[in-house]
CSV table of C-alpha atoms and ligand atoms in Angstrom, one decimal:
chain,number,residue,atom,x,y,z
Q,415,MET,CA,81.6,143.1,181.8
Q,416,ARG,CA,84.4,141.2,179.9
Q,417,ILE,CA,83.0,142.3,176.7
Q,418,LEU,CA,82.7,145.8,177.8
Q,419,CYS,CA,86.4,145.7,178.9
Q,420,LEU,CA,87.5,144.2,175.6
Q,421,LEU,CA,85.5,146.8,173.7
Q,422,PHE,CA,87.2,149.6,175.8
Q,423,LEU,CA,90.6,148.1,175.3
Q,424,PHE,CA,90.0,148.0,171.5
Q,425,ILE,CA,88.9,151.6,171.4
Q,426,TRP,CA,91.7,152.6,173.6
Q,427,PHE,CA,94.3,150.8,171.5
Q,428,LYS,CA,92.7,151.3,168.1
Q,429,PRO,CA,95.4,151.5,165.8
Q,430,ASN,CA,95.7,154.6,163.7
Q,431,LEU,CA,96.7,152.6,160.7
Q,432,ALA,CA,95.3,149.5,159.0
Q,433,GLN,CA,96.8,146.0,159.1
Q,434,THR,CA,99.0,146.2,155.9
Q,435,ASP,CA,100.6,143.4,154.0
Q,436,SER,CA,104.3,144.7,154.2
Q,437,THR,CA,105.2,143.3,150.7
Q,438,LYS,CA,102.8,145.8,149.0
Q,439,MET,CA,104.7,148.7,150.7
Q,440,GLN,CA,108.1,147.7,149.5
Q,441,TRP,CA,108.1,150.0,146.3
Q,442,PHE,CA,107.0,152.9,148.7
Q,443,LYS,CA,109.7,152.1,151.3
Q,444,ASP,CA,112.4,151.9,148.5
Q,445,ALA,CA,111.2,155.1,146.8
Q,446,LYS,CA,112.5,157.5,149.2
Q,447,LEU,CA,111.6,160.7,147.5
Q,448,GLY,CA,108.0,161.7,146.1
Q,449,ILE,CA,106.9,165.0,144.7
Q,450,PHE,CA,103.7,166.4,145.9
Q,451,ILE,CA,101.9,169.0,143.6
Q,452,HIS,CA,99.3,171.5,144.7
Q,453,TRP,CA,97.7,172.9,141.6
Q,454,GLY,CA,94.4,174.7,141.8
Q,455,ILE,CA,92.7,178.0,141.4
Q,456,TYR,CA,94.4,179.5,144.4
Q,457,ALA,CA,97.5,179.8,142.2
Q,458,VAL,CA,95.6,182.6,140.1
Q,459,GLU,CA,95.8,185.2,142.8
Q,460,GLY,CA,98.1,183.4,145.1
Q,461,THR,CA,95.7,183.0,148.0
Q,462,THR,CA,96.3,180.2,150.4
Q,463,GLU,CA,94.8,176.9,149.1
Q,464,SER,CA,91.3,176.6,150.1
Q,465,TRP,CA,92.0,177.9,153.6
Q,466,ALA,CA,91.8,181.5,152.4
Q,467,PHE,CA,88.0,181.5,152.4
Q,468,TYR,CA,87.6,179.1,155.1
Q,469,ASN,CA,89.7,181.3,157.4
Q,470,LYS,CA,88.0,184.4,156.0
Q,471,GLN,CA,91.1,186.0,154.6
Q,472,VAL,CA,89.0,186.4,151.3
Q,473,PRO,CA,85.2,186.2,150.8
Q,474,TYR,CA,84.1,182.9,149.3
Q,475,ASP,CA,82.9,184.5,146.0
Q,476,ALA,CA,86.2,186.3,145.5
Q,477,TYR,CA,88.1,183.2,146.1
Q,478,MET,CA,86.0,181.2,143.6
Q,479,ARG,CA,86.4,184.0,141.0
Q,480,GLN,CA,89.9,182.8,140.6
Q,481,ILE,CA,88.6,180.0,138.5
Q,482,LYS,CA,88.0,182.5,135.8
Q,483,GLY,CA,91.8,183.0,135.7
Q,484,PHE,CA,92.8,179.6,135.5
Q,485,LYS,CA,94.0,179.2,132.0
Q,486,ALA,CA,96.8,176.5,132.1
Q,487,GLU,CA,98.0,178.1,128.8
Q,488,ASN,CA,101.5,176.9,129.1
Q,489,TYR,CA,100.9,173.6,130.6
Q,490,GLN,CA,103.0,170.6,129.4
Q,491,ALA,CA,102.3,167.5,131.3
Q,492,THR,CA,105.2,165.6,129.8
Q,493,GLU,CA,107.6,168.4,130.8
Q,494,TRP,CA,106.3,168.1,134.3
Q,495,ALA,CA,106.8,164.4,134.5
Q,496,LYS,CA,110.2,164.8,133.0
Q,497,LEU,CA,111.2,167.4,135.8
Q,498,ILE,CA,110.0,165.0,138.4
Q,499,LYS,CA,112.0,162.0,137.0
Q,500,GLU,CA,115.0,164.3,137.0
Q,501,SER,CA,114.4,165.1,140.8
Q,502,GLY,CA,115.1,161.5,141.7
Q,503,ALA,CA,111.5,161.0,143.0
Q,504,LYS,CA,109.9,157.7,142.2
Q,505,TYR,CA,106.4,158.7,142.7
Q,506,CYS,CA,104.2,161.9,142.5
Q,507,VAL,CA,101.0,163.0,144.3
Q,508,ILE,CA,98.8,165.5,142.7
Q,509,THR,CA,95.8,167.4,144.1
Q,510,ALA,CA,92.9,165.9,142.1
Q,511,LYS,CA,90.6,168.0,144.4
Q,512,HIS,CA,91.4,170.2,147.3
Q,513,HIS,CA,89.2,171.2,150.2
Q,514,ASP,CA,87.7,173.9,147.8
Q,515,GLY,CA,86.0,171.3,145.9
Q,516,VAL,CA,87.4,172.2,142.5
Q,517,ALA,CA,88.3,169.1,140.6
Q,518,LEU,CA,91.1,169.2,138.1
Q,519,TYR,CA,89.5,166.4,136.1
Q,520,ASP,CA,86.2,166.1,134.4
Q,521,THR,CA,84.1,164.8,137.4
Q,522,LYS,CA,80.5,163.6,136.5
Q,523,MET,CA,79.5,163.9,140.0
Q,524,ASN,CA,78.9,167.8,139.9
Q,525,GLY,CA,79.9,170.7,137.8
Q,526,LEU,CA,82.8,172.3,139.8
Q,527,SER,CA,85.8,171.5,137.9
Q,528,ILE,CA,88.6,173.0,135.8
Q,529,PRO,CA,87.3,171.6,132.5
Q,530,LYS,CA,83.8,172.9,133.1
Q,531,LYS,CA,84.3,176.2,134.9
Q,532,SER,CA,87.7,177.6,133.9
Q,533,PRO,CA,88.9,179.2,130.6
Q,534,ALA,CA,91.5,176.1,130.6
Q,535,LYS,CA,88.4,174.3,129.5
Q,536,ARG,CA,90.0,170.8,129.7
Q,537,ASP,CA,90.8,168.0,132.1
Q,538,VAL,CA,94.3,168.8,133.2
Q,539,LEU,CA,94.9,165.8,135.4
Q,540,SER,CA,94.5,163.0,132.9
Q,541,PRO,CA,97.4,163.9,130.7
Q,542,PHE,CA,99.7,164.4,133.7
Q,543,VAL,CA,98.7,160.8,135.1
Q,544,GLN,CA,99.5,159.4,131.6
Q,545,ALA,CA,102.9,161.3,131.6
Q,546,LEU,CA,103.8,160.0,134.9
Q,547,LYS,CA,103.1,156.4,133.7
Q,548,ASN,CA,105.2,156.9,130.6
Q,549,GLU,CA,108.1,158.0,132.8
Q,550,GLN,CA,107.6,154.8,135.0
Q,551,LEU,CA,106.8,157.0,138.0
Q,552,LYS,CA,104.1,155.8,140.4
Q,553,VAL,CA,100.9,157.7,140.5
Q,554,GLY,CA,99.5,159.2,143.7
Q,555,ILE,CA,96.2,161.0,143.8
Q,556,TYR,CA,95.5,163.6,146.5
Q,557,TYR,CA,91.9,163.7,147.3
Q,558,SER,CA,90.2,166.0,150.0
Q,559,LEU,CA,87.5,164.4,151.8
Q,560,ILE,CA,86.4,167.8,153.0
Q,561,ASP,CA,84.6,169.7,150.4
Q,562,TRP,CA,83.6,173.2,151.6
Q,563,SER,CA,81.9,174.1,148.3
Q,564,HIS,CA,79.5,171.3,148.2
Q,565,PRO,CA,75.9,172.3,149.3
Q,566,ASP,CA,75.5,169.2,151.3
Q,567,TYR,CA,78.8,169.4,153.2
Q,568,PRO,CA,78.4,170.6,156.7
Q,569,GLY,CA,81.6,172.7,157.1
Q,570,PHE,CA,82.0,176.0,155.2
Q,571,THR,CA,84.0,178.7,157.1
Q,572,LYS,CA,85.6,178.6,160.3
Q,573,ASP,CA,82.9,180.2,162.1
Q,574,SER,CA,79.8,179.0,159.9
Q,575,SER,CA,78.5,175.7,158.9
Q,576,ARG,CA,75.6,174.6,156.8
Q,577,TYR,CA,73.9,172.2,159.1
Q,578,ASN,CA,74.5,169.7,161.8
Q,579,LEU,CA,74.8,166.2,160.7
Q,580,LEU,CA,72.9,164.7,163.5
Q,581,ASN,CA,69.8,166.7,162.6
Q,582,GLU,CA,70.0,166.0,158.9
Q,583,PRO,CA,71.4,162.6,158.3
Q,584,LEU,CA,69.9,162.3,154.9
Q,585,ARG,CA,71.7,165.4,153.7
Q,586,TRP,CA,75.0,163.8,155.0
Q,587,GLN,CA,74.0,160.6,153.1
Q,588,LYS,CA,73.7,162.6,150.0
Q,589,PHE,CA,77.2,164.0,150.5
Q,590,THR,CA,78.8,160.6,151.1
Q,591,LYS,CA,77.2,159.3,148.0
Q,592,PHE,CA,78.9,162.1,146.2
Q,593,LEU,CA,82.2,161.5,147.9
Q,594,HIS,CA,82.2,157.7,147.2
Q,595,GLY,CA,81.2,158.6,143.6
Q,596,GLN,CA,84.2,160.8,143.0
Q,597,ILE,CA,86.5,158.3,144.7
Q,598,GLN,CA,85.1,155.5,142.2
Q,599,GLU,CA,85.5,157.8,139.2
Q,600,LEU,CA,89.2,158.4,140.1
Q,601,SER,CA,89.7,154.8,140.8
Q,602,THR,CA,88.4,153.8,137.4
Q,603,ALA,CA,90.0,156.4,135.5
Q,604,TYR,CA,93.6,156.4,136.9
Q,605,GLN,CA,94.1,153.1,139.0
Q,606,PRO,CA,96.3,155.1,141.2
Q,607,ASP,CA,99.3,153.3,142.9
Q,608,LEU,CA,98.7,155.6,145.9
Q,609,TRP,CA,95.9,157.5,147.5
Q,610,TRP,CA,96.5,160.7,149.6
Q,611,PHE,CA,93.4,161.6,151.4
Q,612,ASP,CA,93.3,164.7,153.4
Q,613,GLY,CA,90.9,166.3,155.9
Q,614,ASP,CA,89.8,163.1,157.7
Q,615,TRP,CA,89.9,165.0,161.0
Q,616,ASP,CA,86.5,166.6,160.0
Q,617,HIS,CA,84.5,163.5,160.5
Q,618,SER,CA,84.7,160.0,162.1
Q,619,ALA,CA,85.6,156.7,160.2
Q,620,GLN,CA,82.0,155.8,160.5
Q,621,GLU,CA,80.8,159.1,159.0
Q,622,TRP,CA,83.1,159.0,156.1
Q,623,GLN,CA,82.5,155.2,155.7
Q,624,ALA,CA,86.2,155.0,155.7
Q,625,LYS,CA,86.2,151.1,155.8
Q,626,GLU,CA,84.0,151.1,152.7
Q,627,ILE,CA,86.4,153.6,150.9
Q,628,ARG,CA,89.5,151.4,151.7
Q,629,GLU,CA,87.5,148.3,150.5
Q,630,ARG,CA,86.4,150.2,147.3
Q,631,ILE,CA,90.0,151.2,146.4
Q,632,LEU,CA,91.5,147.8,147.1
Q,633,LYS,CA,88.8,146.0,145.2
Q,634,ALA,CA,89.7,148.0,142.1
Q,635,LYS,CA,93.5,147.7,142.7
Q,636,PRO,CA,94.7,145.4,145.7
Q,637,SER,CA,98.1,146.8,145.3
Q,638,ALA,CA,97.2,150.3,146.2
Q,639,ILE,CA,98.5,152.1,149.1
Q,640,ILE,CA,96.5,154.6,151.1
Q,641,ASN,CA,98.1,157.3,153.3
Q,642,GLY,CA,97.5,157.5,157.0
Q,643,ARG,CA,94.7,160.1,156.8
Q,644,LEU,CA,91.6,157.9,156.6
Q,645,GLN,CA,90.7,157.5,160.2
Q,646,GLY,CA,92.6,154.4,160.9
Q,647,TYR,CA,92.2,152.8,157.4
Q,648,GLY,CA,95.5,154.0,155.9
Q,649,ASP,CA,98.8,152.2,155.5
Q,650,TYR,CA,101.4,154.8,156.5
Q,651,ALA,CA,102.0,157.8,158.7
Q,652,THR,CA,102.2,161.3,157.3
Q,653,PRO,CA,103.9,163.9,159.6
Q,654,GLU,CA,103.5,167.3,158.1
Q,655,GLN,CA,106.1,170.0,157.8
Q,656,ASN,CA,107.7,169.4,161.2
Q,657,PHE,CA,110.5,166.9,161.2
Q,658,PRO,CA,109.9,164.1,163.6
Q,659,VAL,CA,112.8,164.4,165.9
Q,660,SER,CA,112.3,161.0,167.5
Q,661,LYS,CA,112.3,158.3,164.9
Q,662,PRO,CA,108.7,157.3,163.9
Q,663,THR,CA,107.6,153.9,165.3
Q,664,GLU,CA,105.4,153.1,162.3
Q,665,GLU,CA,106.6,150.7,159.7
Q,666,ALA,CA,106.3,153.2,156.9
Q,667,TRP,CA,106.1,157.0,157.0
Q,668,GLU,CA,106.5,160.1,154.8
Q,669,LEU,CA,107.2,163.6,155.8
Q,670,CYS,CA,105.3,165.9,153.6
Q,671,MET,CA,106.9,169.4,153.3
Q,672,THR,CA,106.6,172.6,151.2
Q,673,ILE,CA,109.6,173.9,149.3
Q,674,ASN,CA,108.9,177.4,150.7
Q,675,ASP,CA,106.3,178.2,153.2
Q,676,ASN,CA,103.1,177.4,151.1
Q,677,TRP,CA,101.5,174.3,149.4
Q,678,GLY,CA,100.2,176.3,146.5
Q,679,TYR,CA,101.8,178.9,144.4
Q,680,ARG,CA,102.0,182.4,146.0
Q,681,SER,CA,104.2,185.0,144.2
Q,682,ILE,CA,104.8,186.6,147.7
Q,683,ASP,CA,106.4,183.5,149.2
Q,684,THR,CA,110.0,183.7,148.4
Q,685,ASN,CA,111.1,182.1,151.6
Q,686,TYR,CA,112.6,179.0,149.7
Q,687,LYS,CA,114.5,176.3,151.5
Q,688,THR,CA,118.0,176.0,150.1
Q,689,ALA,CA,119.3,173.1,148.2
Q,690,TYR,CA,121.5,172.2,151.2
Q,691,GLU,CA,118.6,172.4,153.6
Q,692,LEU,CA,116.4,170.2,151.4
Q,693,ILE,CA,119.2,167.7,150.9
Q,694,SER,CA,120.0,167.6,154.7
Q,695,ILE,CA,116.2,167.1,155.4
Q,696,PHE,CA,116.0,164.3,152.9
Q,697,ALA,CA,119.1,162.6,154.2
Q,698,ASP,CA,117.5,162.8,157.7
Q,699,CYS,CA,114.3,161.3,156.6
Q,700,ILE,CA,115.9,158.2,154.9
Q,701,GLY,CA,118.1,157.9,157.7
Q,702,TYR,CA,115.2,157.3,159.8
Q,703,GLY,CA,113.6,154.9,157.4
Q,704,GLY,CA,111.1,157.4,156.0
Q,705,ASN,CA,110.3,159.1,152.7
Q,706,LEU,CA,110.2,162.9,151.9
Q,707,LEU,CA,107.2,164.1,149.8
Q,708,LEU,CA,108.4,167.5,148.7
Q,709,ASP,CA,105.7,169.8,147.4
Q,710,LEU,CA,106.0,171.9,144.3
Q,711,ALA,CA,103.5,174.7,143.4
Q,712,PRO,CA,102.9,175.4,139.7
Q,713,LYS,CA,101.5,178.7,138.6
Q,714,SER,CA,98.1,178.8,137.1
Q,715,ASP,CA,99.6,179.0,133.5
Q,716,GLY,CA,101.0,175.6,134.2
Q,717,THR,CA,104.6,176.4,134.7
Q,718,PHE,CA,106.9,176.0,137.6
Q,719,PRO,CA,108.7,179.0,139.0
Q,720,ASP,CA,112.4,178.9,138.2
Q,721,ARG,CA,113.5,178.7,141.8
Q,722,GLN,CA,111.5,175.5,142.2
Q,723,LYS,CA,112.9,174.0,139.0
Q,724,TYR,CA,116.5,174.9,140.2
Q,725,LEU,CA,116.0,173.4,143.6
Q,726,ILE,CA,114.7,170.1,142.6
Q,727,LYS,CA,117.3,169.8,139.9
Q,728,GLU,CA,120.0,170.3,142.5
Q,729,LEU,CA,118.3,167.7,144.7
Q,730,GLY,CA,118.2,165.3,141.7
Q,731,LYS,CA,121.9,165.8,140.9
Q,732,TRP,CA,122.8,164.9,144.4
Q,733,ILE,CA,120.4,162.0,144.6
Q,734,HIS,CA,121.7,160.5,141.4
Q,735,LYS,CA,125.3,160.9,142.5
Q,736,HIS,CA,124.5,159.1,145.6
Q,737,ALA,CA,122.0,156.6,144.4
Q,738,GLU,CA,123.4,153.5,146.1
Q,739,ALA,CA,123.2,155.1,149.4
Q,740,ILE,CA,119.5,156.0,149.0
Q,741,TYR,CA,117.3,153.6,147.0
Q,742,GLY,CA,116.8,150.3,148.4
Q,743,ALA,CA,118.7,151.2,151.6
Q,744,THR,CA,117.1,151.1,155.0
Q,745,ALA,CA,117.3,153.2,158.1
Q,746,GLY,CA,120.9,153.7,159.5
Q,747,LEU,CA,122.6,153.8,162.9
Q,748,PRO,CA,120.4,154.4,166.0
Q,749,GLN,CA,121.1,157.6,167.7
Q,750,GLY,CA,124.3,157.7,169.7
Q,751,HIS,CA,126.6,156.1,167.2
Q,752,PHE,CA,127.2,158.9,164.8
Q,753,TYR,CA,126.4,162.6,164.7
Q,754,GLY,CA,124.4,162.8,161.5
Q,755,ALA,CA,122.2,160.7,159.2
Q,756,SER,CA,123.2,157.4,157.9
Q,757,THR,CA,121.6,154.5,155.8
Q,758,LEU,CA,122.4,150.8,155.7
Q,759,SER,CA,122.2,148.5,152.5
Q,760,LYS,CA,119.5,145.8,152.9
Q,761,ASP,CA,122.0,143.2,153.5
Q,762,SER,CA,123.5,145.2,156.3
Q,763,MET,CA,127.0,145.1,154.7
Q,764,ASN,CA,127.4,148.6,153.7
Q,765,LEU,CA,127.0,151.6,156.1
Q,766,TYR,CA,126.5,155.1,154.5
Q,767,LEU,CA,127.4,158.3,156.5
Q,768,PHE,CA,126.0,161.5,155.5
Q,769,VAL,CA,128.3,164.5,156.4
Q,770,ASN,CA,127.6,168.1,156.0
Q,771,SER,CA,130.4,169.2,153.6
Q,772,SER,CA,131.1,172.4,155.3
Q,773,ASN,CA,132.4,170.6,158.4
Q,774,ALA,CA,133.2,167.4,156.8
Q,775,ASN,CA,136.9,167.2,157.6
Q,776,SER,CA,136.8,164.6,160.3
Q,777,ILE,CA,133.9,162.3,161.5
Q,778,TYR,CA,133.8,159.3,163.8
Q,779,VAL,CA,131.5,156.3,164.5
Q,780,LYS,CA,131.0,154.8,167.9
Q,781,GLY,CA,130.2,151.1,168.9
Q,782,LEU,CA,130.9,149.6,165.5
Q,783,LYS,CA,131.9,146.0,166.2
Q,784,ASN,CA,132.6,145.2,162.6
Q,785,LYS,CA,135.8,145.0,160.7
Q,786,ILE,CA,135.8,147.6,157.9
Q,787,LEU,CA,137.1,146.2,154.5
Q,788,LYS,CA,137.0,149.5,152.8
Q,789,ALA,CA,136.1,153.1,153.2
Q,790,GLU,CA,135.4,155.5,150.3
Q,791,ILE,CA,133.5,158.6,149.2
Q,792,VAL,CA,130.4,157.8,147.2
Q,793,GLY,CA,130.3,159.2,143.8
Q,794,THR,CA,134.1,159.7,143.6
Q,795,ALA,CA,137.1,157.3,143.2
Q,796,GLU,CA,138.5,158.5,146.7
Q,797,ALA,CA,139.2,155.7,149.3
Q,798,ILE,CA,140.0,156.8,152.8
Q,799,LYS,CA,141.8,155.0,155.6
Q,800,PRO,CA,139.9,154.6,158.8
Q,801,LYS,CA,141.8,155.1,162.1
Q,802,ILE,CA,140.6,153.0,165.0
Q,803,VAL,CA,140.9,154.9,168.2
Q,804,GLY,CA,140.8,153.7,171.8
Q,805,LYS,CA,140.5,150.0,171.1
Q,806,ILE,CA,141.8,148.0,174.1
Q,807,TYR,CA,143.2,144.7,173.0
Q,808,TRP,CA,141.8,142.7,175.9
Q,809,SER,CA,138.3,144.4,175.8
Q,810,SER,CA,135.4,143.3,173.5
Q,811,VAL,CA,134.3,147.0,173.3
Q,812,PRO,CA,135.0,148.4,169.8
Q,813,GLY,CA,137.2,151.5,169.3
Q,814,LEU,CA,136.1,154.7,167.7
Q,815,VAL,CA,136.4,154.7,163.9
Q,816,PHE,CA,137.8,158.1,162.8
Q,817,LEU,CA,137.6,159.0,159.2
Q,818,ASP,CA,139.3,161.9,157.5
Q,819,ILE,CA,137.6,163.2,154.5
Q,820,PRO,CA,139.9,164.7,151.8
Q,821,PRO,CA,138.8,168.3,150.8
Q,822,ASP,CA,138.9,167.6,147.2
Q,823,ALA,CA,136.4,164.7,147.6
Q,824,GLN,CA,133.7,166.7,149.3
Q,825,ASP,CA,130.2,167.2,147.7
Q,826,ASP,CA,129.0,170.7,147.4
Q,827,TYR,CA,126.2,169.8,149.9
Q,828,ILE,CA,126.5,166.6,151.8
Q,829,THR,CA,129.4,164.2,151.4
Q,830,VAL,CA,128.5,160.4,151.7
Q,831,VAL,CA,131.1,158.1,153.2
Q,832,LYS,CA,130.7,154.4,152.6
Q,833,LEU,CA,132.0,151.7,154.9
Q,834,SER,CA,132.0,148.2,153.5
Q,835,LEU,CA,131.9,145.7,156.3
Q,836,GLU,CA,133.2,142.2,156.5
Q,837,LYS,CA,130.0,140.9,158.1
Q,838,PRO,CA,126.5,142.3,158.5
Q,839,LEU,CA,126.4,145.2,160.8
Q,840,GLN,CA,126.9,144.6,164.5
Q,841,LEU,CA,126.8,147.3,167.2
Q,842,TYR,CA,127.9,147.7,170.7
Q,843,ASN,CA,125.7,150.0,172.6
Q,844,GLY,CA,126.8,149.2,176.2
Q,845,LYS,CA,128.1,151.8,178.8
Q,846,GLY,CA,131.9,151.3,178.1
Q,847,GLY,CA,134.2,150.2,180.6
Q,848,LEU,CA,135.2,146.6,181.4
F,465,GLC,C1,97.0,170.1,155.3
F,465,GLC,C2,96.3,171.1,154.7
F,465,GLC,C3,96.2,171.2,153.3
F,465,GLC,C4,97.4,170.6,152.6
F,465,GLC,C5,97.9,169.4,153.3
F,465,GLC,C6,99.1,168.9,152.6
F,465,GLC,O1,96.1,169.0,155.6
F,465,GLC,O2,94.9,171.2,155.1
F,465,GLC,O3,95.9,172.4,152.7
F,465,GLC,O4,97.0,170.3,151.3
F,465,GLC,O5,98.1,169.7,154.6
F,465,GLC,O6,99.7,167.8,153.5
């Protein structure tokens, strides 16, 4: 009975992440920005990535015919890596294979790949991985566990499947052999710093053999990080598209988000986020101690649309100007102390307040116990004088810190105010009064 109870408790509380050594996560937590790249045959006609045939927006054959238009004729891997470097990102995750099963690299596990089936006729992944390494960027490989094209994968479209796994276990075994084989190929060829699995919801940890996948990866490279989509065997949480309004409780997390409304290139999608919106979202992510993985969607010729280039360059300019408030900083003030995002230097001696420039005339901080040695605008030479309001001399409750931001020191998007503290940050979060 006791064993049963323990088993029940374990299943009930089964963590959705693995036990991870936190030192290995450090580069990831310091990185703040990653660039996601969805590049595949869906860019040819601009269908949604893989889901187009699964959801029956296009018949499977019509979807797959896009491979005949994938030429990558203007693709320059080194230019891509330079652009990513310019964005301020420290890592990049690229779709080695999406749910449609088309590999960007020369897989030996089957014949469905860009080098074998498309007019591009070459492995388009390897040169990019090399270019990332040359730019000292960390390499992340997106790999879909789901493979709707594989004849031994049960799932196919939203209302049809090939077989039931319970009835044909040997067929599923054939598929897992293929899956593990591709993971081994990618691991041997690229030694990725990060693995970004997707589609784990389709099967259980046991069915995917998730534990073995994790072991296989860590055996080849003990420092590798795995995202949280491996049925409990990943290292960090991956909220998608929707901003987590309450601060995630996981040690490490990353919000993945599209730059417009789609992961892959679609000429009809012009609903781009603005530079201001991207910077605001990014500031909010890092203020909550997370990363942003911002998706770019190259065309099938291998070039990025101008708007995408413009946006990530603007983001990059802003990030480089405010680098000290970003890289190596940690989550900032808890809610209630400041209306906006903030970060804190690792030694807790510098507090950075992020302020929307269009209403950045005056801001204030609540419950700050520390003496402020200096207040200034990051990226400029402007110092500002804090005004302490409502401090009662006989009470230990700190006053409010009001800061007026000079109009000429404001950033085009988000202004960052730095408060250098005399001692590590100390906060008052009581109810006020005596
Ligand atoms: C979802 C989608 C997939 C996309 C991914 C990116 O899992 O299935 O199409 O690539 O999100 O996070």
